[in-house]
Amino acid sequence: MNFTLNAILQSGDYVGFTFFIGSMAMLAATVFFFLEMGNVQGKWRTSMLISGLITFIAAVHYFYMRDFWAETGTSPTEFRYIDWILTVPLMCVEFYLILKAFGAKMDLLWKMIAYSLWMLIFGYLGETVYRDSSAIWGAISTLGYVGIFYEVWFGSAKKLSQGSNDPHLQKAFNTLAWFILVGWAIYPIGYMAIPTDGLLSGILPLESLDIIYNIGDAINKIGFGLVIYSLAISSGKKAEA
Ligand SMILES: *C/C=C(C)/C=C/C=C(C)/C=C/C1=C(C)CCCC1(C)C
């Protein structure tokens, strides 16, 4: 029998390791969020569904990126950004859903989605088409990030949370706000490690871009979902039937 093993994970291949761990972690988180949908009050089901969809979409991309990496030793930027352009707006939906009961309107959701698309489209251009001027595109992209950050730390989202008088909601909202400030800041650091042209590319090793993005995704996608889950649980389990 003639059989070729294409996907080889070499020892010392840290990018490959983080793609493997990332794909399993996203898959496990997805199973968890979907199964726990049955254990939370009805009003939290949609939020749990979205948490599961975020890790599910990431899992599919990670399985693909993992195999692609193992076969070719590269990982096209496109898969990253396709994943993010689907999952980051869903994270904005999570903010909207938890604030909806306290008066969040659709325009808050659209505003946050617009900021995130701005951030991702210009980041993509800087990482691919206009790599020579990645610093400028990164700076333009950061304006979208600042928009989301402002909304959550000072803007209308923050005000709705403050006005809710619900300590569970406020605690979860503040934790998510820290994810935006600290967890999301991992990505621009990764971006600055773009091989050869990034601001930090002489300082960080060549493969750090993918490793940093993989760590960021695991922290942010799974962490976000767990915050929503603990909010759903703390604000009351499904009444025993
Ligand atoms: C699940 C994926 C998430 C939460 C992705 C978040 C991505 C960012 C916050 C990316 C931000 C960027 C900048 C602020 C400037 C440089 C370009 C980006 C796109 C890496």
CSV table of C-alpha atoms in Angstrom, one decimal, residues 40-194:
chain,number,residue,atom,x,y,z
A,40,VAL,CA,-29.7,28.4,31.6
A,41,GLN,CA,-32.9,30.4,31.8
A,42,GLY,CA,-34.7,30.9,28.5
A,43,LYS,CA,-33.7,34.5,28.2
A,44,TRP,CA,-30.0,33.5,28.1
A,45,ARG,CA,-30.3,30.9,25.4
A,46,THR,CA,-29.6,33.2,22.5
A,47,SER,CA,-26.4,34.5,24.2
A,48,MET,CA,-25.2,31.0,24.8
A,49,LEU,CA,-26.0,30.1,21.2
A,50,ILE,CA,-23.9,33.0,20.0
A,51,SER,CA,-21.0,32.1,22.3
A,52,GLY,CA,-21.1,28.6,20.8
A,53,LEU,CA,-21.3,29.9,17.3
A,54,ILE,CA,-18.2,32.1,17.9
A,55,THR,CA,-16.1,29.2,19.0
A,56,PHE,CA,-17.6,26.9,16.3
A,57,ILE,CA,-16.7,29.3,13.5
A,58,ALA,CA,-13.2,29.6,15.0
A,59,ALA,CA,-12.9,25.8,15.4
A,60,VAL,CA,-13.7,25.3,11.7
A,61,HIS,CA,-11.1,27.8,10.7
A,62,TYR,CA,-8.5,26.4,13.1
A,63,PHE,CA,-8.9,22.9,11.8
A,64,TYR,CA,-8.3,24.3,8.3
A,65,MET,CA,-5.4,26.5,9.3
A,66,ARG,CA,-3.8,23.7,11.4
A,67,ASP,CA,-3.8,21.3,8.4
A,68,PHE,CA,-2.7,24.0,6.0
A,69,TRP,CA,0.2,24.9,8.4
A,70,ALA,CA,1.2,21.3,8.9
A,71,GLU,CA,1.4,20.7,5.1
A,72,THR,CA,2.9,23.9,3.9
A,73,GLY,CA,4.5,25.7,6.9
A,74,THR,CA,2.4,28.8,6.1
A,75,SER,CA,-0.9,30.2,7.1
A,76,PRO,CA,-2.7,32.6,4.7
A,77,THR,CA,-3.8,35.8,6.3
A,78,GLU,CA,-7.2,35.4,4.6
A,79,PHE,CA,-8.4,32.6,6.9
A,80,ARG,CA,-7.7,34.8,10.0
A,81,TYR,CA,-9.6,37.7,8.7
A,82,ILE,CA,-12.6,35.6,7.4
A,83,ASP,CA,-12.8,34.1,10.9
A,84,TRP,CA,-12.6,37.5,12.6
A,85,ILE,CA,-15.0,39.3,10.2
A,86,LEU,CA,-17.6,36.7,11.3
A,87,THR,CA,-16.8,36.3,14.9
A,88,VAL,CA,-16.0,39.9,16.0
A,89,PRO,CA,-19.4,41.2,15.0
A,90,LEU,CA,-20.9,38.3,16.9
A,91,MET,CA,-19.1,39.5,20.0
A,92,CYS,CA,-20.7,42.9,19.4
A,93,VAL,CA,-24.0,41.1,19.3
A,94,GLU,CA,-23.2,39.6,22.7
A,95,PHE,CA,-22.8,43.1,24.1
A,96,TYR,CA,-26.1,44.1,22.6
A,97,LEU,CA,-28.0,41.1,23.9
A,98,ILE,CA,-26.9,41.4,27.5
A,99,LEU,CA,-27.8,45.2,27.4
A,100,LYS,CA,-31.1,44.8,25.5
A,101,ALA,CA,-33.2,44.3,28.7
A,102,PHE,CA,-31.8,47.6,29.9
A,103,GLY,CA,-32.6,49.6,26.8
A,104,ALA,CA,-29.9,48.9,24.2
A,105,LYS,CA,-31.1,49.8,20.8
A,106,MET,CA,-30.1,48.4,17.4
A,107,ASP,CA,-28.1,51.6,16.6
A,108,LEU,CA,-25.7,50.6,19.4
A,109,LEU,CA,-25.2,47.2,17.7
A,110,TRP,CA,-24.7,48.7,14.2
A,111,LYS,CA,-22.3,51.3,15.6
A,112,MET,CA,-20.1,48.6,17.2
A,113,ILE,CA,-20.3,46.4,14.1
A,114,ALA,CA,-19.3,49.3,11.9
A,115,TYR,CA,-16.3,50.0,14.2
A,116,SER,CA,-15.2,46.4,14.1
A,117,LEU,CA,-15.5,46.2,10.3
A,118,TRP,CA,-13.4,49.3,9.9
A,119,MET,CA,-10.8,47.8,12.3
A,120,LEU,CA,-10.7,44.5,10.4
A,121,ILE,CA,-10.8,45.8,6.8
A,122,PHE,CA,-7.9,48.3,7.3
A,123,GLY,CA,-6.0,45.7,9.3
A,124,TYR,CA,-6.4,43.2,6.5
A,125,LEU,CA,-5.2,45.8,3.9
A,126,GLY,CA,-2.1,46.5,6.1
A,127,GLU,CA,-1.3,42.9,6.6
A,128,THR,CA,-1.7,41.9,2.9
A,129,VAL,CA,-2.0,44.4,0.0
A,130,TYR,CA,-0.1,47.3,1.6
A,131,ARG,CA,2.3,45.5,3.8
A,132,ASP,CA,5.1,48.0,3.1
A,133,SER,CA,3.0,50.6,4.9
A,134,SER,CA,1.5,48.4,7.5
A,135,ALA,CA,2.2,50.9,10.3
A,136,ILE,CA,-0.2,53.5,8.6
A,137,TRP,CA,-2.9,51.0,8.0
A,138,GLY,CA,-2.5,49.6,11.5
A,139,ALA,CA,-3.0,53.1,12.8
A,140,ILE,CA,-6.1,53.7,10.7
A,141,SER,CA,-7.5,50.3,11.9
A,142,THR,CA,-6.8,51.2,15.5
A,143,LEU,CA,-9.4,54.0,15.2
A,144,GLY,CA,-12.1,51.3,14.9
A,145,TYR,CA,-10.7,49.6,17.9
A,146,VAL,CA,-10.7,52.9,19.9
A,147,GLY,CA,-14.4,53.3,18.9
A,148,ILE,CA,-15.3,50.0,20.4
A,149,PHE,CA,-13.2,50.7,23.4
A,150,TYR,CA,-14.8,54.1,23.9
A,151,GLU,CA,-18.3,52.7,23.6
A,152,VAL,CA,-17.7,50.0,26.2
A,153,TRP,CA,-15.6,52.1,28.7
A,154,PHE,CA,-17.3,55.5,28.4
A,155,GLY,CA,-20.0,55.6,25.8
A,156,SER,CA,-23.7,54.5,25.6
A,157,ALA,CA,-22.9,50.8,26.3
A,158,LYS,CA,-21.2,51.8,29.6
A,159,LYS,CA,-24.1,54.1,30.5
A,160,LEU,CA,-26.7,51.3,30.0
A,161,SER,CA,-24.7,49.0,32.2
A,162,GLN,CA,-24.4,51.6,34.9
A,163,GLY,CA,-28.1,52.4,34.7
A,164,SER,CA,-29.2,48.8,35.0
A,165,ASN,CA,-28.8,48.4,38.8
A,166,ASP,CA,-28.1,44.8,38.2
A,167,PRO,CA,-24.9,43.7,39.9
A,168,HIS,CA,-24.6,40.5,37.9
A,169,LEU,CA,-24.9,42.3,34.6
A,170,GLN,CA,-22.5,45.1,35.7
A,171,LYS,CA,-19.9,42.6,36.8
A,172,ALA,CA,-20.1,40.6,33.6
A,173,PHE,CA,-20.0,43.9,31.5
A,174,ASN,CA,-16.9,45.2,33.3
A,175,THR,CA,-15.1,41.9,32.8
A,176,LEU,CA,-16.0,42.0,29.0
A,177,ALA,CA,-14.7,45.6,29.0
A,178,TRP,CA,-11.4,44.4,30.3
A,179,PHE,CA,-11.3,41.8,27.6
A,180,ILE,CA,-11.6,44.6,25.1
A,181,LEU,CA,-8.8,46.6,26.7
A,182,VAL,CA,-6.4,43.8,27.5
A,183,GLY,CA,-7.4,40.7,25.6
A,184,TRP,CA,-8.0,42.6,22.3
A,185,ALA,CA,-4.7,44.5,22.7
A,186,ILE,CA,-3.0,41.2,22.0
A,187,TYR,CA,-3.9,41.5,18.3
A,188,PRO,CA,-2.2,44.8,17.5
A,189,ILE,CA,0.9,43.4,19.2
A,190,GLY,CA,0.7,40.4,16.9
A,191,TYR,CA,0.2,42.7,13.9
A,192,MET,CA,3.4,44.6,14.8
A,193,ALA,CA,5.2,41.3,14.5
A,194,ILE,CA,4.4,41.0,10.8
